[in-house]
Coordinates of C-alpha atoms in Angstrom, one line a residue:
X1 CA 23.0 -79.6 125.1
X2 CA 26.2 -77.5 124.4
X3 CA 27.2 -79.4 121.2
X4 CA 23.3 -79.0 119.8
X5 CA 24.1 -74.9 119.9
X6 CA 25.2 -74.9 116.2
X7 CA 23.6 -76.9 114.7
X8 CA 20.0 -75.8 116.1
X9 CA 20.8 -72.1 115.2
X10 CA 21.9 -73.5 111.7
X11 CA 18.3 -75.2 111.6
X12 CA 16.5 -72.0 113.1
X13 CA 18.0 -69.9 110.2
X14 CA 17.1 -72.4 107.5
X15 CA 13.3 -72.5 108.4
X16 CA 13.6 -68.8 108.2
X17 CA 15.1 -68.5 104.6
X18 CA 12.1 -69.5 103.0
X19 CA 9.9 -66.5 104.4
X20 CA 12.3 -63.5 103.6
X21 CA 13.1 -61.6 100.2
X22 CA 16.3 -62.3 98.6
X23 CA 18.7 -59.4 100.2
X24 CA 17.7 -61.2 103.2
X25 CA 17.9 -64.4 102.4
X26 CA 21.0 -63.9 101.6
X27 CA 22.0 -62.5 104.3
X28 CA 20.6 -65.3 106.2
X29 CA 22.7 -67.9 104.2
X30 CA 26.0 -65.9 104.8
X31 CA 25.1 -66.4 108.9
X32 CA 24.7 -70.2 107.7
X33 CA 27.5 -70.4 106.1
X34 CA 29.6 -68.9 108.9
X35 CA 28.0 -71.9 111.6
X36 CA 29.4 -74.6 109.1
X37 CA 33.1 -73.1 109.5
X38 CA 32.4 -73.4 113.2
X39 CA 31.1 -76.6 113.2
X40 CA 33.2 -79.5 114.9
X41 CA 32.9 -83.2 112.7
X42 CA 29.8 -84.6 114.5
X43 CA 28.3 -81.2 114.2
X44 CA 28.8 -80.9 110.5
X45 CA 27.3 -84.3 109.8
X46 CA 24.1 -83.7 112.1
X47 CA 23.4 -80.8 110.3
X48 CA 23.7 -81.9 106.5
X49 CA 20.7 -84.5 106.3
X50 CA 18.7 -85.9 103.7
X51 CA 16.0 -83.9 104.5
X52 CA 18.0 -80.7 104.4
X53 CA 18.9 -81.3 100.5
X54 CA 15.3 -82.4 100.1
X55 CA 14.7 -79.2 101.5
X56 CA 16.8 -76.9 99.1
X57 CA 15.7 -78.7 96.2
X58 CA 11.3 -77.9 97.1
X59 CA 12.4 -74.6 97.6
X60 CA 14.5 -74.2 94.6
X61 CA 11.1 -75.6 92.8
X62 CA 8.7 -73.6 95.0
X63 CA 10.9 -70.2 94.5
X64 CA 11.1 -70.1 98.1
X65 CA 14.5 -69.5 97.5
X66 CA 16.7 -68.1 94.5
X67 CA 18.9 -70.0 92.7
X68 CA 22.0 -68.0 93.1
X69 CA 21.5 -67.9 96.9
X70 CA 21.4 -71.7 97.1
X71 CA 24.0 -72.1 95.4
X72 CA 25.7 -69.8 97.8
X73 CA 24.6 -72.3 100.3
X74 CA 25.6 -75.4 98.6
X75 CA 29.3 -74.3 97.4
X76 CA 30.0 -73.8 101.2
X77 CA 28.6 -76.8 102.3
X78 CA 30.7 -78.5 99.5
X79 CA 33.6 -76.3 100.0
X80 CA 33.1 -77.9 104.4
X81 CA 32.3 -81.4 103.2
X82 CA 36.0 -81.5 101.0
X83 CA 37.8 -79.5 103.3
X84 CA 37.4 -82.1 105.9
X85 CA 36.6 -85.3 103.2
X86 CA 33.3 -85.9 104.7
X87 CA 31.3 -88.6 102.5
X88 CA 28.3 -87.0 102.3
X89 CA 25.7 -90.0 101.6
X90 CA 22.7 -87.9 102.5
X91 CA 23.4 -85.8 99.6
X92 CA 24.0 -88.6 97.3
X93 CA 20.2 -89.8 97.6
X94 CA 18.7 -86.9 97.7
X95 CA 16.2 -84.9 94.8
X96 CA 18.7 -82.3 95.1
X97 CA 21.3 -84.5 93.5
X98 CA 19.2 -85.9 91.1
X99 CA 18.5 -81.5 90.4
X100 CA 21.5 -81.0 89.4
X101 CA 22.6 -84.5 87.5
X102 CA 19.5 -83.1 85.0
X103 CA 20.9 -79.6 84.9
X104 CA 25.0 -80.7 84.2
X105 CA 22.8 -82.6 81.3
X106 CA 20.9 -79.8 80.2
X107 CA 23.6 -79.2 77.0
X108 CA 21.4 -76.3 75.6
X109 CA 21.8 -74.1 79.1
X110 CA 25.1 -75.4 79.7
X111 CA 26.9 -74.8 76.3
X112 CA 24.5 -72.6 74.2
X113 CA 22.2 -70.6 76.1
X114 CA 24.5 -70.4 79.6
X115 CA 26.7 -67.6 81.2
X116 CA 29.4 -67.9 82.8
X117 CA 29.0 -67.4 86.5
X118 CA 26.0 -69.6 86.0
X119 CA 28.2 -72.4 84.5
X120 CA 30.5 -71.7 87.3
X121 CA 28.1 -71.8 90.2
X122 CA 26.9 -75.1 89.0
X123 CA 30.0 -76.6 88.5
X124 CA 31.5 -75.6 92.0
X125 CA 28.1 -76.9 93.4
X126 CA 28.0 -79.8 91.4
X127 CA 32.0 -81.1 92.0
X128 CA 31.7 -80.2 95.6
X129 CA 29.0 -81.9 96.5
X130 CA 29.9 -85.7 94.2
X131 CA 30.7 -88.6 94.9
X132 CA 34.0 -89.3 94.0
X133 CA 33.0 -93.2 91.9
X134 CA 30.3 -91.0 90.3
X135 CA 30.3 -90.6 86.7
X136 CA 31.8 -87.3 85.5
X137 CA 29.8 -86.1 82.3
X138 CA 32.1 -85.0 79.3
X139 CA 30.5 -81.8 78.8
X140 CA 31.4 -81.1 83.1
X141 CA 34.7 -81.9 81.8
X142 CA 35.1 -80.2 78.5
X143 CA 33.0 -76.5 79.3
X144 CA 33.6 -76.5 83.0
X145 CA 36.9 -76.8 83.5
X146 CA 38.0 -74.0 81.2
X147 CA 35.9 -71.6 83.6
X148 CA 36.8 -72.8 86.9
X149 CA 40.7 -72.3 85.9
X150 CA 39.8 -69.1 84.4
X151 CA 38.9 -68.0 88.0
X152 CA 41.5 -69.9 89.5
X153 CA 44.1 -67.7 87.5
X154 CA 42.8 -64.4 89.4
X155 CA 45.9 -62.8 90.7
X156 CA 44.3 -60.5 93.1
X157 CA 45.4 -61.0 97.2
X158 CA 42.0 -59.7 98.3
X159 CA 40.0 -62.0 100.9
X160 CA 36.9 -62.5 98.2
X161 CA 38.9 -63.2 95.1
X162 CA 40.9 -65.7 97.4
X163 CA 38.3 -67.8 98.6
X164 CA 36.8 -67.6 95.2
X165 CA 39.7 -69.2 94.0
X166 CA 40.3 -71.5 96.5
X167 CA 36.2 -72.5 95.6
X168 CA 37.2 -73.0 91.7
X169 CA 40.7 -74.8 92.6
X170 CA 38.9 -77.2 95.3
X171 CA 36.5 -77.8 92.5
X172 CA 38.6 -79.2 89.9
X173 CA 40.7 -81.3 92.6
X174 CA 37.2 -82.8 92.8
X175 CA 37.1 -83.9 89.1
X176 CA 39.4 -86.6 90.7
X177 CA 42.4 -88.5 89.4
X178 CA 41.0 -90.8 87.0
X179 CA 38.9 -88.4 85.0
X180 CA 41.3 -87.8 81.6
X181 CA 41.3 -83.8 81.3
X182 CA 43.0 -82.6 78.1
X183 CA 46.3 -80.6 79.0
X184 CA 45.0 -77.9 76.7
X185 CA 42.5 -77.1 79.6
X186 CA 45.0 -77.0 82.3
X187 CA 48.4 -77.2 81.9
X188 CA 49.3 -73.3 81.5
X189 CA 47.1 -72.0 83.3
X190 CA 48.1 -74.5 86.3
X191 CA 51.7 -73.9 85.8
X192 CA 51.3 -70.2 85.6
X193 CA 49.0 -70.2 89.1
X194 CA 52.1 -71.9 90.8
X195 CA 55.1 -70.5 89.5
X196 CA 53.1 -67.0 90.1
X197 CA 52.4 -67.8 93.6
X198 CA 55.9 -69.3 94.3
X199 CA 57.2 -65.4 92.8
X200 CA 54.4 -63.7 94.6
X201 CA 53.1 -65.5 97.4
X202 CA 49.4 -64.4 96.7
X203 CA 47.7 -67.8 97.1
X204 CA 46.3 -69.4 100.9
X205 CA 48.2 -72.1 102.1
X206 CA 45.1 -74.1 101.0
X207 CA 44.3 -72.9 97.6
X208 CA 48.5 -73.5 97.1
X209 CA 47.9 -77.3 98.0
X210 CA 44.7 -77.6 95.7
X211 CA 46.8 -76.0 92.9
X212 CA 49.3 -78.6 93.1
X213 CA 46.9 -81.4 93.8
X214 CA 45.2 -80.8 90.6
X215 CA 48.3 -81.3 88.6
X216 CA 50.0 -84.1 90.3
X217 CA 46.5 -85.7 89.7
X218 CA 46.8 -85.6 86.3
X219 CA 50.3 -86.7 86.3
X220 CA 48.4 -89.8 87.3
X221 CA 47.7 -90.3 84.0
X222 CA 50.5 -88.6 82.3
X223 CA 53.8 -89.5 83.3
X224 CA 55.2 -86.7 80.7
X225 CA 54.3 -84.0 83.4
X226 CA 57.4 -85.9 85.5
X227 CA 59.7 -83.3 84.2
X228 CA 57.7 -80.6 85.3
X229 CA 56.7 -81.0 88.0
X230 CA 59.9 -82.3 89.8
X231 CA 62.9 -80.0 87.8
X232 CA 60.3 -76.9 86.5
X233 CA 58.0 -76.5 89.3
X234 CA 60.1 -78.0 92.1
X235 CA 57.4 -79.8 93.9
X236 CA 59.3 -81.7 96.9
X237 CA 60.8 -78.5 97.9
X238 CA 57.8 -76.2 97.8
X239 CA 56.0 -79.6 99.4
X240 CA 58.3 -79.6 102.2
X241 CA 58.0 -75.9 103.1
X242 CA 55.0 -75.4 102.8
X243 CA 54.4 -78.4 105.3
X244 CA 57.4 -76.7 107.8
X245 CA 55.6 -73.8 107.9
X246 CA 52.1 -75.5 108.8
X247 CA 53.5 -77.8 111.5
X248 CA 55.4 -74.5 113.1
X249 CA 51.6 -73.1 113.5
X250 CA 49.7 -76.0 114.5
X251 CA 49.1 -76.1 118.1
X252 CA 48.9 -79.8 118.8
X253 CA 47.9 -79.2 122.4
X254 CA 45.0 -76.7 121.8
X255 CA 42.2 -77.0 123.7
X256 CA 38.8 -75.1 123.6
X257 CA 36.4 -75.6 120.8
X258 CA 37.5 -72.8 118.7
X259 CA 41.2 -73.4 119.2
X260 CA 40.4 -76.9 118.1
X261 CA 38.7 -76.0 115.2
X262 CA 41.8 -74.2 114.3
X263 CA 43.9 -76.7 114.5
X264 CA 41.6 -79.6 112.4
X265 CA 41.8 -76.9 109.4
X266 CA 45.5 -77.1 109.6
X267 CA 45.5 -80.6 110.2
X268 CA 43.3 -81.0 107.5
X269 CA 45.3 -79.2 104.7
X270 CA 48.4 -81.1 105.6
X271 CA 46.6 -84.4 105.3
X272 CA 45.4 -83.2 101.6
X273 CA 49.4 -82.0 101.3
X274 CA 50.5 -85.9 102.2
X275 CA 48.2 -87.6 100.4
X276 CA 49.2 -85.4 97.3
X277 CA 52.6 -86.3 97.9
X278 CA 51.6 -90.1 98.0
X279 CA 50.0 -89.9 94.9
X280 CA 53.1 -88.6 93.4
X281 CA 55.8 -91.2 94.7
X282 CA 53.4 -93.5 93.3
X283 CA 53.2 -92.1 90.1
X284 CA 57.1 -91.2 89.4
X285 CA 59.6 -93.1 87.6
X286 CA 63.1 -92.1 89.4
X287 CA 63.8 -91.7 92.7
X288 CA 66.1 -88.6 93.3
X289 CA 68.2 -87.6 96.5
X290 CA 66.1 -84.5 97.2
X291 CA 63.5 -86.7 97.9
X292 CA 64.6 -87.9 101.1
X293 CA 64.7 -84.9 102.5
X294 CA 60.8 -85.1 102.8
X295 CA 61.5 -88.7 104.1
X296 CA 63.3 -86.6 107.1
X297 CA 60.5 -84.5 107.5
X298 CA 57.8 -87.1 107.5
X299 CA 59.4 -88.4 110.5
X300 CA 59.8 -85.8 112.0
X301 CA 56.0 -85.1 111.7
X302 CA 55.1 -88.3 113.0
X303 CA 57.2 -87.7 116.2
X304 CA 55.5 -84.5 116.9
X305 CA 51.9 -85.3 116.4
X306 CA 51.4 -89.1 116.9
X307 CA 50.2 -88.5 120.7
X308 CA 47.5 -85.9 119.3
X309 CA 46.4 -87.1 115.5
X310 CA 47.0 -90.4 114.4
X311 CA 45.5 -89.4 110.7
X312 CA 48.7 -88.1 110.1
X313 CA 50.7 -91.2 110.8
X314 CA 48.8 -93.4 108.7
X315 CA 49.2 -91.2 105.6
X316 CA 53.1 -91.1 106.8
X317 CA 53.3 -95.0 107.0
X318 CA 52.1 -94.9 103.1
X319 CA 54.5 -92.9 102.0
X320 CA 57.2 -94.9 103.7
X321 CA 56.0 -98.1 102.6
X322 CA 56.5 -97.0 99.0
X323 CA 59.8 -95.9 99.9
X324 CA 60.5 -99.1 101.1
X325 CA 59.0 -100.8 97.5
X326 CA 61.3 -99.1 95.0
X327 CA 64.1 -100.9 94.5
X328 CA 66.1 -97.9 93.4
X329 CA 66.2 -96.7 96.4
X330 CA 68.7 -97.6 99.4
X331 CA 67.7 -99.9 102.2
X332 CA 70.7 -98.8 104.1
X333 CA 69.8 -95.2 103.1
X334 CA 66.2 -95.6 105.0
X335 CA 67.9 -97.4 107.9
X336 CA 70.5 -94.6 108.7
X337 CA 67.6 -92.1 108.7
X338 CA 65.6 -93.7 110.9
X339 CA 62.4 -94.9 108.9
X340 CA 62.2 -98.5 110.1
X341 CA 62.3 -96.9 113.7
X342 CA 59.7 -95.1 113.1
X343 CA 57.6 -97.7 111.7
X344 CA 58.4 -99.8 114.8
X345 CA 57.7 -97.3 117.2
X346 CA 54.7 -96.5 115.9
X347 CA 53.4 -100.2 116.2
X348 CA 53.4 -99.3 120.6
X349 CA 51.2 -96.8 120.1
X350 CA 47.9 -96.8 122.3
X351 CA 46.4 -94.6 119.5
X352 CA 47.0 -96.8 116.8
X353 CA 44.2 -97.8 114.6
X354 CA 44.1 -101.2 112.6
X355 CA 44.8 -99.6 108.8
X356 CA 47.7 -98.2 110.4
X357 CA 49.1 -101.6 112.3
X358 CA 48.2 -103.1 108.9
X359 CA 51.0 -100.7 107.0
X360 CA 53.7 -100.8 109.4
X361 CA 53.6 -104.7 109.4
X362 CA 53.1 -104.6 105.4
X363 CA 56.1 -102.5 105.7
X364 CA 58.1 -105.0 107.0
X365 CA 56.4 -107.6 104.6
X366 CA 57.9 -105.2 102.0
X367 CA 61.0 -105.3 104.2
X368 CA 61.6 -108.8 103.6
X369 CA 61.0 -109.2 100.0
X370 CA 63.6 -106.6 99.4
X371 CA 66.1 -108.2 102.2
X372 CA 65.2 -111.6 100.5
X373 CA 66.1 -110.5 97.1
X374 CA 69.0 -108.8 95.5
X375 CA 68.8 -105.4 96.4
X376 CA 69.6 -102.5 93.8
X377 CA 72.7 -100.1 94.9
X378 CA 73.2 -103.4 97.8
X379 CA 74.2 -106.1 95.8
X380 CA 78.0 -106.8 97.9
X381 CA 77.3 -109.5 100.2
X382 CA 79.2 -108.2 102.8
X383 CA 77.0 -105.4 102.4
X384 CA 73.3 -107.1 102.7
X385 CA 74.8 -108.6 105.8
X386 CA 75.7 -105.6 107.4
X387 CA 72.5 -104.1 106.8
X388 CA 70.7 -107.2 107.5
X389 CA 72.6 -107.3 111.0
X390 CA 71.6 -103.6 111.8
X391 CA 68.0 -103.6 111.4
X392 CA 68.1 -107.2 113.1
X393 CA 70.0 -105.3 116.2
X394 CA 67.3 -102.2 115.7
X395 CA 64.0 -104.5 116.0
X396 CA 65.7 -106.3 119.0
X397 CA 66.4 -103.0 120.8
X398 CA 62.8 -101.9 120.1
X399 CA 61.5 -105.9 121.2
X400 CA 60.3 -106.4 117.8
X401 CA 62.7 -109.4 116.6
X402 CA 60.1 -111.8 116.0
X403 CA 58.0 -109.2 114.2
X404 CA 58.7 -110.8 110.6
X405 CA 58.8 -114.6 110.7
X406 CA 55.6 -113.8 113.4
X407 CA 54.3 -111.9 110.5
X408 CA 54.3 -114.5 107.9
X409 CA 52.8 -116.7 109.7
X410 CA 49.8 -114.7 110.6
X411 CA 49.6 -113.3 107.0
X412 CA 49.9 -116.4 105.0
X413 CA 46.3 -116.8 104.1
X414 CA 46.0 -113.1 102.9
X415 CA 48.5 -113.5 100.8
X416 CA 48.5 -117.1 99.4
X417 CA 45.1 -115.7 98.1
X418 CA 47.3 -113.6 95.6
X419 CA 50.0 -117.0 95.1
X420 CA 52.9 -114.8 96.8
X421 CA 55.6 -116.7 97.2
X422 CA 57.5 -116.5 100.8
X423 CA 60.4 -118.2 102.5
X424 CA 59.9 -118.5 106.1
X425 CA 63.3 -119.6 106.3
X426 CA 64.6 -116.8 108.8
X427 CA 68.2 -116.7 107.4
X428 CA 66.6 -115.2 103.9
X429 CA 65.7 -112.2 105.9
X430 CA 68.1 -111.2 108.7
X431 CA 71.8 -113.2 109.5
X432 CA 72.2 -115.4 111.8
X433 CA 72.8 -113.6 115.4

C-alpha cells in the first residue's frame, strides 16, 4: 500500500483540477508536478495512463481546464518521461496525441496568427511527449526550433530561467538524430550556449549534457561539425569532467526512497552523457590520443557501479566495442589499459543482462576479425604475436580461453545469415601456447 501513496494523491489532485478556477488549478498542477519528480519508475508509469491523456484532452475540450495550465502539466510529464527515457505508449494512442498532431498542423496558428510562448508551449509539449519513429512535421522543424533555442540561449543562473532552459534544450534533443535541422537554426546559438557555459558555468549538469547532445546529433548528419566539436568546443574533455564530477556525487549505496530517487537522476543524466558519447565515436572520422583517456574513465565507471546499475555497463560495453572496430586504433593500446579485462570480467557478473553478454562476446567477435587480419599501427609479426600471446595469457587467467573458438561455434548461424566469413582455425586468432 506504501508504493500506491503517490500515485493516489497524483490521481486525488487530478479529479480535483477540473472543479477549481485557474489560480487554483494551477496551483493544483504545480503539487502534480512535484509527485512526478518523486515518483520511483513503476510509479511514474502507473500514473501516466491512457485514460489520464484521454482525460486532459475532454477537459481541454470541455474548458475544464486552461490550455496554458495543461500544458504546464504535460511539459513536466514529458520533461519525467525523457529524463528517465520512458516509452510512453499510453500517450501515443491517446485523443490527446491525435490534439496536438492537428494543432502542430494548424499552419495558420502556428506561423501566421501564433505567439511565441504559445509556439513554445506546444512545441516542448509536443517533442516531449513523441515517439521518437514519429514523423516530425517540417513546419515543427522550421518555426519551432528557432524559438526553443531562443530560450535555450537565456543566460540567466536563476532556478526558473534554468529549468526553462533545460525544458527548451530537452526539447530539441527530442527532434532526434535523423531529423535534418538547417545549421542556420542552430549552430551559433548552440556553440555560443556551450562555450558560454564552459566560461561561466551557468548551465545544470543536465541542461550542459542536452546542449551537447543536440549538436553531436546533428553531427550525425554532418560530419563538417568534426572540427568543432573535437578542437573548438573540446567535447571529450568537458565529456570526461563533467562525468568525474557526477560519479564523485552519486551515492551508489543509497538506500531510502528519496535517496534513491536521487541517485536514478544522476544515474540517469550520465546514461544520456554515454550514450552521447557513443553517438559520437560512431560518427567521427579520426581517432585521437585524448580519446583514450575517456576509455580510462569508462572503466573505471564500470568497476565502481557494476554491483549497483548494470545500465551503465551496457552503454560502456558499446563504446568499447567500437573501440575495438576502428582499425586506427591500437589493439595493444586497449590491452595495456585494461579494456579486454573489463569486458571479460563483466561476462561473471550475476547482474548481467542478455544485451550486455551479447556485446562483450560481440566484442571479442570483433576481437578476432581484427587479430585475424592485418592490424593498422600492428603490422610486425613479431608484434601480432606478442599481443596475440598476452590477451591469450589474460583470458586464461580470467578462465575465458575457450571464449572465442566457443564463440564461433555458437554464433555461426547468426552470422552466416549476413555471409560473414570466419576461420575457426584457432591459430588465426591467438598463437599457439
Amino acid at each position: 500500500m506504501q508504493e500506491l501513496i503517490l500515485v493516489e494523491k497524483f490521481s486525488k489532485l487530478f479529479s480535483e483540477a477540473g472543479f477549481c478556477d485557474e489560480i487554483k488549478q494551477k496551483q493544483i498542477i504545480e503539487e502534480m508536478n512535484d509527485l512526478l519528480g518523486k515518483m520511483d519508475k513503476e510509479e511514474f508509469e502507473s500514473s501516466l495512463s491512457k485514460e489520464l491523456f484521454d482525460q486532459i484532452n475532454t477537459m481541454i475540450e470541455e474548458k475544464k481546464i486552461s490550455e496554458g495550465n495543461a500544458f504546464i502539466l504535460l511539459k513536466e510529464i514529458g520533461y519525467q518521461n525523457s529524463l528517465r527515457v520512458f516509452p510512453n505508449y499510453n500517450y501515443k494512442y491517446s485523443t490527446l496525441k491525435k490534439r496536438f498532431d492537428k494543432m502542430i498542423y494548424d499552419e495558420e496558428r502556428i506561423i501566421k496568427g501564433g505567439n511565441e510562448t504559445f509556439i513554445v508551449d506546444l512545441s516542448e509539449c509536443y517533442l516531449l511527449l513523441r515517439n521518437f519513429f514519429q514523423f516530425l512535421p517540417l513546419q515543427l522543424v522550421s518555426v519551432c526550433v528557432p524559438c526553443l533555442l531562443k530560450i535555450a540561449t537565456n543566460k540567466k543562473e536563476n532556478e526558473k530561467t534554468q529549468k526553462e532552459v533545460e525544458l527548451a534544450l530537452m526539447a530539441l534533443c527530442n527532434v532526434g538524430i535523423l531529423v535534418e535541422v538547417e545549421k542556420d537554426f542552430h549552430q551559433k546559438e548552440i556553440t555560443e550556449i556551450i562555450e558560454y557555459h564552459q566560461e561561466h558555468r551557468n548551465l545544470t549538469h543536465l541542461a550542459y549534457q542536452l546542449a551537447w547532445s543536440f549538436l553531436i546529433d546533428r553531427f550525425f548528419r554532418d560530419e563538417s561539425l568534426e572540427a568543432l566539436i573535437s578542437d573548438k568546443l573540446h567535447f571529450t574533455r568537458e565529456a570526461t569532467q563533467e562525468l568525474e564530477e557526477m560519479s564523485k556525487r552519486v551515492d551508489w549505496k543509497a538506500k531510502g526512497k528519496t535517496e534513491e530517487n536521487k541517485r536514478m537522476k544522476e544515474v540517469n543524466i550520465m546514461l544520456k552523457w554515454i550514450c552521447t558519447i557513443n553517438v559520437f565515436f560512431v560518427s567521427f572520422q579520426m581517432w585521437k590520443e585524448e580519446y583514450f583517456g575517456l576509455i580510462d574513465y569508462f572503466i573505471s565507471l564500470c568497476r565502481s557501479s557494476r554491483a549497483y546499475e548494470q545500465r551503465i555497463s551496457g552503454k560502456c560495453m558499446v563504446l568499447f566495442r567500437r573501440a575495438i572496430e576502428l582499425n586506427d586504433v591500437s589493439v595493444y593500446d586497449l590491452l595495456k589499459r585494461g579494456v579486454f579485462k573489463q569486458i571479460s570480467e563483466e561476462i561473471y557478473l550475476k547482474t548481467m543482462n542478455d544485451t550486455t553478454a551479447r556485446m562483450c562476446l560481440e566484442s571479442f567477435f570483433d576481437l578476432s576479425k581484427r587479430l585475424k587480419g592485418i592490424m593498422t599501427n600492428e603490422v610486425d609479426e613479431m608484434k601480432k604475436k606478442e599481443i596475440k600471446r598476452e590477451l591469450f595469457d589474460m583470458l586464461e587467467e580470467e578462465g575465458h580461453e575457450d571464449m572465442i573458438p566457443s564463440f564461433h561455434a555458437t554464433i555461426s548461424l547468426r552470422f552466416n545469415k549476413y555471409r560473414v566469413e570466419f576461420s575457426l582455425n584457432f591459430e588465426d586468432y591467438f598463437v599457439n601456447v
